[in-house]
Amino acid sequence: MARLDRASLFAYGLFGMPLAMVALPVYMYVPKLYAERFGMSLTLIGTALLLARLFDAFLDPVLGLWIDGARRADSYRRFVLLALPLLAAGFVALFHPPTVAAGFPMTWFMMALLVVYVGFSLATISHQSWGAALTQAPDQRSRLTATREGCGLIGVIIAAALPTLGPSWWLTAAFLVVLACSVLLLTRSAPLPARTLRSHSGWSELLVPFRSKLFRWLFAVFVVNGIAAAIPATLFLFFASDRLQLGQQAGLFLVLYFVAATASMPLWVALAKRLGEARAWMFSMLLAVAGFVWTYKLGAGDGTAFGVICVLAGLTLGADLALPPALLAAVIHQAGDSGKREGVYFGAWSWATKMNLALAAGISLPLLEWLGYVPGLQSDAGGQAIAIGYAVTPCVLKLIAAALLWRAPLRTI
C-alpha cells in the first residue's frame, strides 16, 4: 500500500475537527444549558441523555453494516456527505432552542439530540472506517490516527474557548465554517482506500468483530477506560463551579487540558513506534492515575493546582485518542477484514463510546442528586459527593483498564 504523505494525512484528518466541535459541547455544555434555561432537573437531563445515547448506540452497528454493504469505491465519501445536513441542523437546534421550546423542553431536547447523534454517528463511523482502510502499516497507523485526533483536539480547544470569549453563536458559526471547509477538503483531496467487493451476508455481520479474541480484549479495555474518561468529562463544569468555585475559569482549564493533549500527540506516536501501541497506552493510563488522583484533595480557590493537574491529564489524553484506533486497525488486519468490514468494527467501537457516555450521564448525574449534590449550592455533603464522583471513581476504573490491557494479547500486533 502506498505511503501516505502529509498532505494526504491532513486532507483526511481535518474532518476530525468539526466532529470534535460537536462531541464536547453535547456532553459538557448541554446539561448546564438546559438546566439553567428551562429549569430541567439533573435527573431529567441525565435520563434524556441516557435514552438518546442508548438509541444512538444501538443504531451504530447498523450504520456500520450499511456502510460495509456499499459497493462503490467512493462510498465513504458519500456517507460523509449524507451526514452533513444532519450535523448542521441538529447542532443549531440543540444549542439555540427557540422560545417556543420552553413549552416542551424535554421533547425539543430529545429530538435535537437524536438528529445530532444520527448525523454524528454516520459521519464518525464513515470517517474512521475510511482511515482504517487506508493503511495497515504499523509505522503509519498511529500517524494517521494522531493526525485525525490532533485535528479533533484543535476542534475541542475551539469549542472550549469560544463560549468564554463571546456569545454562543460564535461557536455555532465557527462549527459551520469548519464543517464546510473540512468536508470540501476531505471529499476532493483525501485518498480513497481500495474496497474489496464481497457478498453481503446480512445481520450476522454484526457479530463478526466479536469472533476475534483480540477484538474482545481490546473492546473490554476500551469500554472500561472510556467510562473512566466519560465520568469527569460529564461532571467537569459542576466540579469547577461548585467544588473549586472557579466556574468562570472553566474554559481556561479546558484549553490547558486539550492544548496539552495536542502537544503530546507526537510523543505518543514516537513512544508507540518504540514500545508498541499497547504498551504505550498502558503506560499512559498509569500516568493518568498518578496525576489525576490528587484532584480529590482540591477545594475552593485551588485554581493553580487544578491547572497543573489539567495539563498532566491532558498529556495522557493524547494516548487515549491516538493509540486505541490504531490498535483497532491492527486487529482488523489480523482478522483478515481490511477493506471489507471496517464499518462493523467501528460501528461496535462507536457503540461502546456512546454507551460509556450514556452510563456516565445516566448514572452519575442522578446519583449525585441522590447523594445531596445540588448545582449552585455549596455544602459539605455535596462537595464530598462531587469530589468522589469526579476524582476517585475514574482513577479506580483506569487501574482496572490498565490491568486488563496488561493481560490482553495485544502487545505483539
Short mmCIF file of C-alpha atoms in Angstrom, two decimals:
data_model
loop_
_atom_site.label_atom_id
_atom_site.label_comp_id
_atom_site.label_asym_id
_atom_site.label_seq_id
_atom_site.Cartn_x
_atom_site.Cartn_y
_atom_site.Cartn_z
CA MET A 1 0.00 0.00 0.00
CA ALA A 2 1.32 3.45 -0.90
CA ARG A 3 2.80 5.56 1.89
CA LEU A 4 0.62 8.47 2.97
CA ASP A 5 2.25 11.89 2.69
CA ARG A 6 1.50 14.83 4.97
CA ALA A 7 -0.94 16.44 2.56
CA SER A 8 -2.97 13.23 2.34
CA LEU A 9 -2.95 12.82 6.11
CA PHE A 10 -4.16 16.40 6.61
CA ALA A 11 -6.85 16.17 3.93
CA TYR A 12 -8.19 13.06 5.64
CA GLY A 13 -7.67 14.15 9.26
CA LEU A 14 -9.10 17.69 9.22
CA PHE A 15 -12.67 16.35 9.29
CA GLY A 16 -11.97 15.27 12.87
CA MET A 17 -12.08 18.94 13.87
CA PRO A 18 -15.81 19.67 13.34
CA LEU A 19 -16.74 16.25 14.73
CA ALA A 20 -14.94 17.14 17.95
CA MET A 21 -16.66 20.53 17.99
CA VAL A 22 -19.94 18.61 18.20
CA ALA A 23 -18.86 15.98 20.70
CA LEU A 24 -17.51 18.16 23.52
CA PRO A 25 -20.37 20.68 23.78
CA VAL A 26 -23.05 17.96 23.69
CA TYR A 27 -21.81 16.11 26.77
CA MET A 28 -20.25 19.07 28.59
CA TYR A 29 -22.35 22.20 27.94
CA VAL A 30 -25.79 20.78 27.21
CA PRO A 31 -26.70 19.67 30.77
CA LYS A 32 -25.89 23.09 32.21
CA LEU A 33 -27.58 24.94 29.32
CA TYR A 34 -30.92 23.15 29.66
CA ALA A 35 -30.82 23.14 33.47
CA GLU A 36 -30.42 26.91 33.57
CA ARG A 37 -32.56 27.96 30.60
CA PHE A 38 -35.55 25.66 31.11
CA GLY A 39 -35.17 24.64 34.75
CA MET A 40 -34.88 20.95 33.87
CA SER A 41 -33.66 18.77 36.75
CA LEU A 42 -30.39 16.86 36.57
CA THR A 43 -32.31 13.60 36.80
CA LEU A 44 -34.47 14.55 33.81
CA ILE A 45 -31.47 15.71 31.77
CA GLY A 46 -29.49 12.60 32.68
CA THR A 47 -32.42 10.38 31.74
CA ALA A 48 -32.85 12.16 28.39
CA LEU A 49 -29.14 11.83 27.60
CA LEU A 50 -29.20 8.17 28.59
CA LEU A 51 -32.23 7.35 26.41
CA ALA A 52 -30.94 9.29 23.39
CA ARG A 53 -27.47 7.79 23.66
CA LEU A 54 -28.87 4.28 24.08
CA PHE A 55 -30.88 4.69 20.88
CA ASP A 56 -27.88 6.15 19.10
CA ALA A 57 -25.52 3.49 20.44
CA PHE A 58 -27.63 0.61 19.18
CA LEU A 59 -28.01 2.35 15.83
CA ASP A 60 -24.22 2.49 15.34
CA PRO A 61 -23.65 -1.19 14.45
CA VAL A 62 -26.50 -0.97 11.93
CA LEU A 63 -24.90 2.08 10.34
CA GLY A 64 -21.58 0.22 10.18
CA LEU A 65 -23.28 -2.70 8.44
CA TRP A 66 -24.89 -0.30 5.97
CA ILE A 67 -21.54 1.34 5.21
CA ASP A 68 -19.85 -2.01 4.66
CA GLY A 69 -22.59 -3.07 2.26
CA ALA A 70 -21.90 -0.19 -0.13
CA ARG A 71 -20.29 -1.30 -3.38
CA ARG A 72 -18.93 1.98 -4.74
CA ALA A 73 -15.27 2.91 -4.40
CA ASP A 74 -16.27 6.34 -3.05
CA SER A 75 -18.85 5.03 -0.56
CA TYR A 76 -17.12 6.54 2.48
CA ARG A 77 -17.25 9.95 0.82
CA ARG A 78 -20.95 9.57 0.03
CA PHE A 79 -21.86 8.67 3.61
CA VAL A 80 -19.99 11.70 4.96
CA LEU A 81 -21.96 13.95 2.62
CA LEU A 82 -25.19 12.31 3.73
CA ALA A 83 -24.39 13.11 7.37
CA LEU A 84 -23.58 16.77 6.65
CA PRO A 85 -27.12 18.29 6.83
CA LEU A 86 -27.99 16.26 9.94
CA LEU A 87 -24.94 17.56 11.77
CA ALA A 88 -25.56 21.18 10.82
CA ALA A 89 -29.32 21.25 11.52
CA GLY A 90 -29.07 19.25 14.74
CA PHE A 91 -26.30 21.41 16.19
CA VAL A 92 -28.23 24.62 15.60
CA ALA A 93 -31.44 23.17 17.05
CA LEU A 94 -29.73 21.80 20.17
CA PHE A 95 -27.71 24.88 21.12
CA HIS A 96 -30.18 27.54 20.01
CA PRO A 97 -33.59 26.34 21.15
CA PRO A 98 -36.34 28.81 20.23
CA THR A 99 -38.51 30.49 22.84
CA VAL A 100 -41.41 28.22 21.95
CA ALA A 101 -39.35 25.23 23.14
CA ALA A 102 -39.96 26.37 26.74
CA GLY A 103 -43.41 24.80 26.43
CA PHE A 104 -42.00 21.35 25.70
CA PRO A 105 -38.26 21.42 26.61
CA MET A 106 -37.92 17.67 27.06
CA THR A 107 -39.39 16.93 23.62
CA TRP A 108 -37.22 19.56 21.91
CA PHE A 109 -34.14 18.34 23.78
CA MET A 110 -34.71 14.71 22.77
CA MET A 111 -35.48 15.43 19.11
CA ALA A 112 -32.46 17.72 18.67
CA LEU A 113 -30.22 15.19 20.39
CA LEU A 114 -31.37 12.38 18.12
CA VAL A 115 -30.72 14.40 14.95
CA VAL A 116 -27.23 15.36 16.14
CA TYR A 117 -26.40 11.83 17.22
CA VAL A 118 -27.51 10.16 13.98
CA GLY A 119 -25.52 12.64 11.87
CA PHE A 120 -22.50 12.38 14.16
CA SER A 121 -22.55 8.58 14.15
CA LEU A 122 -22.84 8.27 10.40
CA ALA A 123 -20.02 10.77 9.86
CA THR A 124 -17.74 9.31 12.54
CA ILE A 125 -18.09 5.65 11.54
CA SER A 126 -17.57 6.51 7.87
CA HIS A 127 -14.52 8.64 8.64
CA GLN A 128 -12.87 6.15 10.99
CA SER A 129 -13.56 3.22 8.67
CA TRP A 130 -12.08 5.24 5.81
CA GLY A 131 -8.88 5.76 7.81
CA ALA A 132 -8.56 2.13 8.90
CA ALA A 133 -8.90 1.02 5.26
CA LEU A 134 -6.20 3.44 4.06
CA THR A 135 -3.24 1.72 5.72
CA GLN A 136 -2.37 -1.21 7.94
CA ALA A 137 1.36 -0.46 8.09
CA PRO A 138 2.44 -0.33 11.76
CA ASP A 139 4.52 2.81 11.29
CA GLN A 140 1.62 4.65 9.62
CA ARG A 141 -1.39 3.58 11.70
CA SER A 142 -0.59 5.79 14.67
CA ARG A 143 0.45 8.71 12.40
CA LEU A 144 -2.92 8.62 10.66
CA THR A 145 -4.97 8.36 13.85
CA ALA A 146 -2.82 11.00 15.56
CA THR A 147 -3.43 13.40 12.66
CA ARG A 148 -7.18 12.83 12.85
CA GLU A 149 -7.32 13.06 16.64
CA GLY A 150 -4.92 16.02 16.69
CA CYS A 151 -7.28 17.93 14.41
CA GLY A 152 -10.08 16.82 16.71
CA LEU A 153 -8.27 18.26 19.71
CA ILE A 154 -7.92 21.61 17.95
CA GLY A 155 -11.67 21.48 17.41
CA VAL A 156 -12.16 20.74 21.10
CA ILE A 157 -9.96 23.70 22.07
CA ILE A 158 -12.06 25.97 19.85
CA ALA A 159 -15.26 24.57 21.36
CA ALA A 160 -13.91 25.09 24.89
CA ALA A 161 -12.57 28.60 24.32
CA LEU A 162 -15.25 30.31 22.23
CA PRO A 163 -18.08 30.20 24.82
CA THR A 164 -15.84 32.07 27.27
CA LEU A 165 -14.82 34.71 24.71
CA GLY A 166 -18.12 35.77 23.22
CA PRO A 167 -21.79 34.98 22.61
CA SER A 168 -22.97 31.43 21.99
CA TRP A 169 -23.48 31.96 18.27
CA TRP A 170 -19.71 32.32 17.81
CA LEU A 171 -19.30 28.61 18.45
CA THR A 172 -22.11 27.75 16.04
CA ALA A 173 -20.69 29.97 13.29
CA ALA A 174 -17.20 28.52 13.75
CA PHE A 175 -18.57 24.97 13.65
CA LEU A 176 -20.49 25.53 10.42
CA VAL A 177 -17.49 27.14 8.69
CA VAL A 178 -15.04 24.42 9.79
CA LEU A 179 -17.55 21.71 8.85
CA ALA A 180 -17.95 23.06 5.31
CA CYS A 181 -14.20 23.55 4.73
CA SER A 182 -13.16 20.17 6.10
CA VAL A 183 -15.79 18.28 4.11
CA LEU A 184 -14.68 20.06 0.96
CA LEU A 185 -11.05 19.08 1.55
CA LEU A 186 -11.95 15.52 2.55
CA THR A 187 -14.15 14.79 -0.44
CA ARG A 188 -11.84 16.41 -3.00
CA SER A 189 -8.31 15.69 -1.79
CA ALA A 190 -8.24 12.75 0.64
CA PRO A 191 -7.10 9.42 -0.87
CA LEU A 192 -9.70 6.70 -1.29
CA PRO A 193 -8.98 3.20 0.02
CA ALA A 194 -9.33 0.12 -2.11
CA ARG A 195 -12.58 -1.73 -1.38
CA THR A 196 -12.84 -5.49 -1.54
CA LEU A 197 -16.22 -6.29 -3.06
CA ARG A 198 -17.97 -9.19 -1.41
CA SER A 199 -21.40 -10.65 -0.98
CA HIS A 200 -23.31 -9.20 1.96
CA SER A 201 -24.20 -11.88 4.49
CA GLY A 202 -26.83 -9.91 6.42
CA TRP A 203 -27.27 -9.22 10.10
CA SER A 204 -24.82 -11.92 11.12
CA GLU A 205 -22.09 -9.49 10.03
CA LEU A 206 -22.70 -7.51 13.22
CA LEU A 207 -21.20 -10.35 15.24
CA VAL A 208 -18.06 -10.71 13.13
CA PRO A 209 -15.85 -8.42 15.29
CA PHE A 210 -16.65 -10.38 18.44
CA ARG A 211 -15.44 -13.63 16.90
CA SER A 212 -11.93 -12.23 17.20
CA LYS A 213 -10.24 -12.84 20.55
CA LEU A 214 -8.05 -9.77 20.01
CA PHE A 215 -11.08 -7.57 19.41
CA ARG A 216 -12.85 -8.85 22.52
CA TRP A 217 -9.85 -7.97 24.68
CA LEU A 218 -9.41 -4.57 23.06
CA PHE A 219 -13.13 -3.86 23.34
CA ALA A 220 -13.14 -4.64 27.08
CA VAL A 221 -10.18 -2.35 27.74
CA PHE A 222 -11.72 0.41 25.63
CA VAL A 223 -15.05 0.26 27.48
CA VAL A 224 -13.59 0.42 30.99
CA ASN A 225 -11.10 3.13 30.07
CA GLY A 226 -13.83 5.04 28.23
CA ILE A 227 -16.13 5.12 31.25
CA ALA A 228 -13.20 6.35 33.33
CA ALA A 229 -12.80 9.28 30.92
CA ALA A 230 -16.51 9.97 30.46
CA ILE A 231 -17.36 10.50 34.13
CA PRO A 232 -15.07 13.51 34.76
CA ALA A 233 -16.00 14.93 31.35
CA THR A 234 -19.67 14.85 32.34
CA LEU A 235 -19.06 16.32 35.79
CA PHE A 236 -16.35 18.85 34.89
CA LEU A 237 -18.45 22.04 34.87
CA PHE A 238 -20.16 21.12 38.12
CA PHE A 239 -16.81 20.36 39.79
CA ALA A 240 -15.24 23.60 38.57
CA SER A 241 -18.23 25.69 39.64
CA ASP A 242 -19.22 24.17 42.97
CA ARG A 243 -16.14 22.36 44.33
CA LEU A 244 -13.47 24.78 43.16
CA GLN A 245 -15.84 27.78 42.92
CA LEU A 246 -14.00 28.77 39.75
CA GLY A 247 -16.73 28.29 37.17
CA GLN A 248 -15.70 31.44 35.33
CA GLN A 249 -12.30 29.85 34.63
CA ALA A 250 -13.70 26.55 33.33
CA GLY A 251 -12.92 27.44 29.73
CA LEU A 252 -9.28 28.15 30.61
CA PHE A 253 -8.93 24.79 32.33
CA LEU A 254 -10.36 23.03 29.29
CA VAL A 255 -7.98 24.87 26.97
CA LEU A 256 -4.99 23.86 29.12
CA TYR A 257 -6.17 20.25 29.09
CA PHE A 258 -6.68 19.98 25.35
CA VAL A 259 -3.62 22.03 24.36
CA ALA A 260 -1.52 19.63 26.44
CA ALA A 261 -3.20 16.68 24.72
CA THR A 262 -2.50 18.16 21.29
CA ALA A 263 1.15 18.79 22.16
CA SER A 264 1.55 15.23 23.42
CA MET A 265 0.44 13.54 20.19
CA PRO A 266 3.92 13.36 18.56
CA LEU A 267 5.34 11.99 21.82
CA TRP A 268 2.83 9.12 21.97
CA VAL A 269 3.32 8.32 18.28
CA ALA A 270 7.07 8.11 18.84
CA LEU A 271 6.65 6.06 22.02
CA ALA A 272 4.23 3.69 20.28
CA LYS A 273 6.77 3.19 17.49
CA ARG A 274 9.38 2.27 20.10
CA LEU A 275 7.33 0.26 22.62
CA GLY A 276 4.28 -0.76 20.63
CA GLU A 277 0.84 0.79 20.81
CA ALA A 278 -0.47 -1.43 23.64
CA ARG A 279 2.47 -0.84 25.99
CA ALA A 280 2.45 2.91 25.33
CA TRP A 281 -1.29 3.08 26.03
CA MET A 282 -0.94 1.17 29.32
CA PHE A 283 1.88 3.48 30.40
CA SER A 284 -0.38 6.48 29.73
CA MET A 285 -3.14 5.02 31.94
CA LEU A 286 -0.79 4.68 34.90
CA LEU A 287 0.49 8.22 34.41
CA ALA A 288 -3.11 9.48 34.23
CA VAL A 289 -3.96 7.96 37.62
CA ALA A 290 -0.76 9.27 39.22
CA GLY A 291 -1.56 12.80 38.09
CA PHE A 292 -5.35 12.95 38.46
CA VAL A 293 -5.99 11.31 41.83
CA TRP A 294 -4.81 14.48 43.61
CA THR A 295 -7.93 16.26 42.35
CA TYR A 296 -9.82 14.73 45.29
CA LYS A 297 -7.90 16.94 47.72
CA LEU A 298 -8.69 20.21 45.97
CA GLY A 299 -11.09 22.75 47.38
CA ALA A 300 -12.38 26.25 46.80
CA GLY A 301 -9.88 28.51 45.02
CA ASP A 302 -7.30 25.84 44.16
CA GLY A 303 -7.08 27.02 40.57
CA THR A 304 -3.31 26.78 40.12
CA ALA A 305 -3.13 23.20 41.37
CA PHE A 306 -6.10 22.20 39.23
CA GLY A 307 -4.49 23.85 36.20
CA VAL A 308 -1.34 21.76 36.70
CA ILE A 309 -3.47 18.62 37.01
CA CYS A 310 -5.33 19.55 33.81
CA VAL A 311 -2.03 19.79 31.94
CA LEU A 312 -0.81 16.44 33.31
CA ALA A 313 -4.12 14.76 32.48
CA GLY A 314 -4.10 16.31 29.02
CA LEU A 315 -0.65 14.88 28.28
CA THR A 316 -2.06 11.38 28.80
CA LEU A 317 -5.24 12.08 26.83
CA GLY A 318 -3.19 12.14 23.63
CA ALA A 319 -2.54 8.41 24.07
CA ASP A 320 -6.24 7.65 24.67
CA LEU A 321 -7.12 9.33 21.40
CA ALA A 322 -4.31 8.20 19.09
CA LEU A 323 -3.48 4.65 20.15
CA PRO A 324 -6.78 2.68 20.55
CA PRO A 325 -7.97 3.32 16.95
CA ALA A 326 -4.52 2.34 15.68
CA LEU A 327 -4.77 -0.89 17.67
CA LEU A 328 -8.23 -1.49 16.22
CA ALA A 329 -6.87 -1.10 12.68
CA ALA A 330 -4.25 -3.72 13.55
CA VAL A 331 -6.92 -6.06 14.94
CA ILE A 332 -8.99 -5.69 11.75
CA HIS A 333 -5.90 -6.51 9.69
CA GLN A 334 -5.07 -9.54 11.84
CA ALA A 335 -8.62 -10.83 11.35
CA GLY A 336 -8.29 -10.53 7.55
CA ASP A 337 -11.12 -7.98 7.33
CA SER A 338 -9.21 -4.95 5.98
CA GLY A 339 -11.04 -3.26 3.12
CA LYS A 340 -14.15 -5.34 3.79
CA ARG A 341 -15.58 -4.93 7.28
CA GLU A 342 -14.20 -1.74 8.82
CA GLY A 343 -17.77 -0.45 9.17
CA VAL A 344 -19.00 -3.17 11.52
CA TYR A 345 -15.84 -2.94 13.63
CA PHE A 346 -16.10 0.83 14.01
CA GLY A 347 -19.87 0.53 14.46
CA ALA A 348 -19.23 -1.64 17.52
CA TRP A 349 -16.46 0.77 18.59
CA SER A 350 -18.79 3.75 18.31
CA TRP A 351 -21.48 1.80 20.20
CA ALA A 352 -19.03 1.39 23.08
CA THR A 353 -18.15 5.09 23.04
CA LYS A 354 -21.80 6.10 23.23
CA MET A 355 -22.54 3.58 25.98
CA ASN A 356 -19.64 4.97 28.01
CA LEU A 357 -21.08 8.48 27.78
CA ALA A 358 -24.61 7.23 28.37
CA LEU A 359 -23.63 5.42 31.55
CA ALA A 360 -21.59 8.38 32.76
CA ALA A 361 -24.51 10.81 32.35
CA GLY A 362 -27.37 8.46 33.15
CA ILE A 363 -25.81 7.11 36.34
CA SER A 364 -23.53 9.82 37.73
CA LEU A 365 -25.94 12.77 37.49
CA PRO A 366 -28.91 11.11 39.26
CA LEU A 367 -26.53 9.55 41.81
CA LEU A 368 -25.03 12.92 42.70
CA GLU A 369 -28.52 14.37 43.14
CA TRP A 370 -29.47 11.44 45.39
CA LEU A 371 -26.32 11.97 47.49
CA GLY A 372 -27.36 15.55 48.14
CA TYR A 373 -25.48 17.49 45.48
CA VAL A 374 -27.44 20.46 44.14
CA PRO A 375 -25.88 22.55 41.33
CA GLY A 376 -25.03 26.04 42.52
CA LEU A 377 -25.42 25.20 46.22
CA GLN A 378 -22.21 24.70 48.20
CA SER A 379 -22.49 22.14 51.04
CA ASP A 380 -20.17 19.63 52.72
CA ALA A 381 -22.21 16.64 51.55
CA GLY A 382 -22.48 17.94 48.01
CA GLY A 383 -18.79 18.82 47.83
CA GLN A 384 -17.77 15.38 49.06
CA ALA A 385 -20.10 13.69 46.56
CA ILE A 386 -18.78 15.63 43.56
CA ALA A 387 -15.16 15.06 44.67
CA ILE A 388 -15.61 11.28 44.88
CA GLY A 389 -17.52 11.11 41.61
CA TYR A 390 -15.15 13.36 39.69
CA ALA A 391 -11.75 12.27 41.04
CA VAL A 392 -11.78 8.87 42.75
CA THR A 393 -14.10 6.78 40.61
CA PRO A 394 -12.27 7.46 37.29
CA CYS A 395 -8.91 6.54 38.82
CA VAL A 396 -10.22 3.18 40.04
CA LEU A 397 -11.61 2.44 36.58
CA LYS A 398 -8.33 3.48 34.91
CA LEU A 399 -6.41 0.99 37.05
CA ILE A 400 -8.83 -1.77 36.09
CA ALA A 401 -8.39 -0.87 32.41
CA ALA A 402 -4.59 -0.95 32.76
CA ALA A 403 -4.77 -4.39 34.41
CA LEU A 404 -6.94 -5.69 31.56
CA LEU A 405 -4.55 -4.29 28.98
CA TRP A 406 -1.61 -5.94 30.76
CA ARG A 407 -3.37 -9.31 30.46
CA ALA A 408 -4.57 -8.78 26.89
CA PRO A 409 -2.69 -10.47 23.99
CA LEU A 410 -2.31 -7.16 22.17
CA ARG A 411 1.37 -6.36 22.65
CA THR A 412 2.55 -8.35 19.63
CA ILE A 413 0.27 -6.99 16.89
#
